[in-house]
Short mmCIF file of C-alpha atoms in Angstrom, two decimals:
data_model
loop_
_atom_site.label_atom_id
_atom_site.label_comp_id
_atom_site.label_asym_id
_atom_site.label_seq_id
_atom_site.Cartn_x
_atom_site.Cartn_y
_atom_site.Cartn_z
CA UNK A 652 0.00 0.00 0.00
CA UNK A 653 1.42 3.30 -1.22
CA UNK A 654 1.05 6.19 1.45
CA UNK A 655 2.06 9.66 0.39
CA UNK A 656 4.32 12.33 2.37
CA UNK A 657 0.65 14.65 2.32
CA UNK A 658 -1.07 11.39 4.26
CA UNK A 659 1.88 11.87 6.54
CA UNK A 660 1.44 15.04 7.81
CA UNK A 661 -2.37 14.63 8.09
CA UNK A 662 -1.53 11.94 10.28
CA UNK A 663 0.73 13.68 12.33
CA UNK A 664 -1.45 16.44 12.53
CA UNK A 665 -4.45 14.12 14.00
CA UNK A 666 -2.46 12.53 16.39
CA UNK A 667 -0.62 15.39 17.98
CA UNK A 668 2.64 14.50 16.49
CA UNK A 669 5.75 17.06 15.83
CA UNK A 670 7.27 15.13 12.76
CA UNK A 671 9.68 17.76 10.98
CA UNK A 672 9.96 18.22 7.26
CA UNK A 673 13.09 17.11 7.51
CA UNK A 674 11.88 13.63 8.63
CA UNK A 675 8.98 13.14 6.16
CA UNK A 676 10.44 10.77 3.70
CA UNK A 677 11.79 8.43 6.35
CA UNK A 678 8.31 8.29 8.16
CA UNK A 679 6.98 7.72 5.11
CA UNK A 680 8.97 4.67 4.40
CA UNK A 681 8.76 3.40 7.33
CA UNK A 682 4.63 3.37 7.86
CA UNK A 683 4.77 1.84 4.25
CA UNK A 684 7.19 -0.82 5.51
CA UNK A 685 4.58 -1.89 8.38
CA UNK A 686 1.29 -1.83 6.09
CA UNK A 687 3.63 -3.88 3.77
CA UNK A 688 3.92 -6.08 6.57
CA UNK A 689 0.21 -5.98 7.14
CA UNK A 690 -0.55 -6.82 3.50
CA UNK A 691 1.74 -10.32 3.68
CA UNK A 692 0.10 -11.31 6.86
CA UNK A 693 -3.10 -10.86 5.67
CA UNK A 694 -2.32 -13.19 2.48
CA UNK A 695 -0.94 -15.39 4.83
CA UNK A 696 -3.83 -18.92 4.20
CA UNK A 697 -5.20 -19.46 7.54
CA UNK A 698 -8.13 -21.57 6.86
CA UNK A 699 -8.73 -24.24 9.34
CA UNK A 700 -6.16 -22.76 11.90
CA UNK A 701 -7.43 -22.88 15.38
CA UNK A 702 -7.20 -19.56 17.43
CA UNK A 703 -4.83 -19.52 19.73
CA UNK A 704 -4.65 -17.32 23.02
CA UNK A 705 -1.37 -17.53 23.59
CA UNK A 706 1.69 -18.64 20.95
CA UNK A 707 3.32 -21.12 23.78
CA UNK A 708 1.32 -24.13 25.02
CA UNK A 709 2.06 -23.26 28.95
CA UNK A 710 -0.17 -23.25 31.73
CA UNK A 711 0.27 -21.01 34.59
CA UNK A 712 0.89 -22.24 37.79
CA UNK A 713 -1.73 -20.69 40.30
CA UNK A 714 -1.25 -20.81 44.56
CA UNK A 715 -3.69 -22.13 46.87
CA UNK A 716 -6.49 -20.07 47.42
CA UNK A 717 -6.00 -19.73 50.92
CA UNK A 718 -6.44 -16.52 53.28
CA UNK A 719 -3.01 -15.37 54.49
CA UNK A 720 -4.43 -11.92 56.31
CA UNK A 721 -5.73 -11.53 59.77
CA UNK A 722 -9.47 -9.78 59.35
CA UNK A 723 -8.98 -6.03 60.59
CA UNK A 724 -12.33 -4.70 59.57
CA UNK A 725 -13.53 -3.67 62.87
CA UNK A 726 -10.09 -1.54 63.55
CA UNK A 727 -10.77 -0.52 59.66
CA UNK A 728 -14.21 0.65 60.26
CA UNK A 729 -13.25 2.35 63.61
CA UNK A 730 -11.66 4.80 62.01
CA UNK A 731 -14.39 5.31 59.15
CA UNK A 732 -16.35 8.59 59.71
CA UNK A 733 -19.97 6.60 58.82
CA UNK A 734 -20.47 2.43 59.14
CA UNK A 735 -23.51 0.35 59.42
CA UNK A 736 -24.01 -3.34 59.61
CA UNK A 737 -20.00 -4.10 58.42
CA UNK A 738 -20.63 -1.54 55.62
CA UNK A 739 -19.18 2.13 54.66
CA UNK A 740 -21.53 4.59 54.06
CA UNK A 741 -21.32 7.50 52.09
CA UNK A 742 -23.28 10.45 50.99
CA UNK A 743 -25.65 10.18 48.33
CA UNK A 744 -24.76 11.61 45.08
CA UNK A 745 -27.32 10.40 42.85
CA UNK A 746 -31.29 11.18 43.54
#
């Protein structure tokens, strides 16, 4: 996909980037480089191809769900300005 040094700067310009004349042409190549990129993935024949959430087959080792902390909610809500029945309350801000 051709992209032009004009298509440049009205990129730049949307997305609040400085990119000096100087440094145009090299921008330029370079975005056409990626979307060339983009092209051969695209062409790429992935029919039949499972999905895949991640590219390495691992599994993630997970710890016992166990509790590890002492319950401090009553020193917690001691020192909360409003609390009712184990619960913080706070002023109303939608009728």
């Amino acid at each position: 996909m051709a992209i032009a040094p004009s298509d440049i700067a009205k990129l730049a310009h949307l997305a609040r980037i400085a990119v000096p004349e100087s440094e145009v042409d090299q921008v330029t190549q370079r975005i056409s480089d990626v979307l060339d990129l983009v092209d051969q993935l695209q062409a790429a024949d992935t029919e039949g191809v499972q999905p895949m959430a991640h590219p390495l087959d691992a599994t993630q080792r997970l710890r016992a769900d166990q509790v590890t902390e002492t319950n401090q909610r009553d020193e917690f809500q001691a020192i909360a300005p409003a609390t009712e029945d184990g619960l913080y309350l706070v002023p109303r801000v939608i009728e």
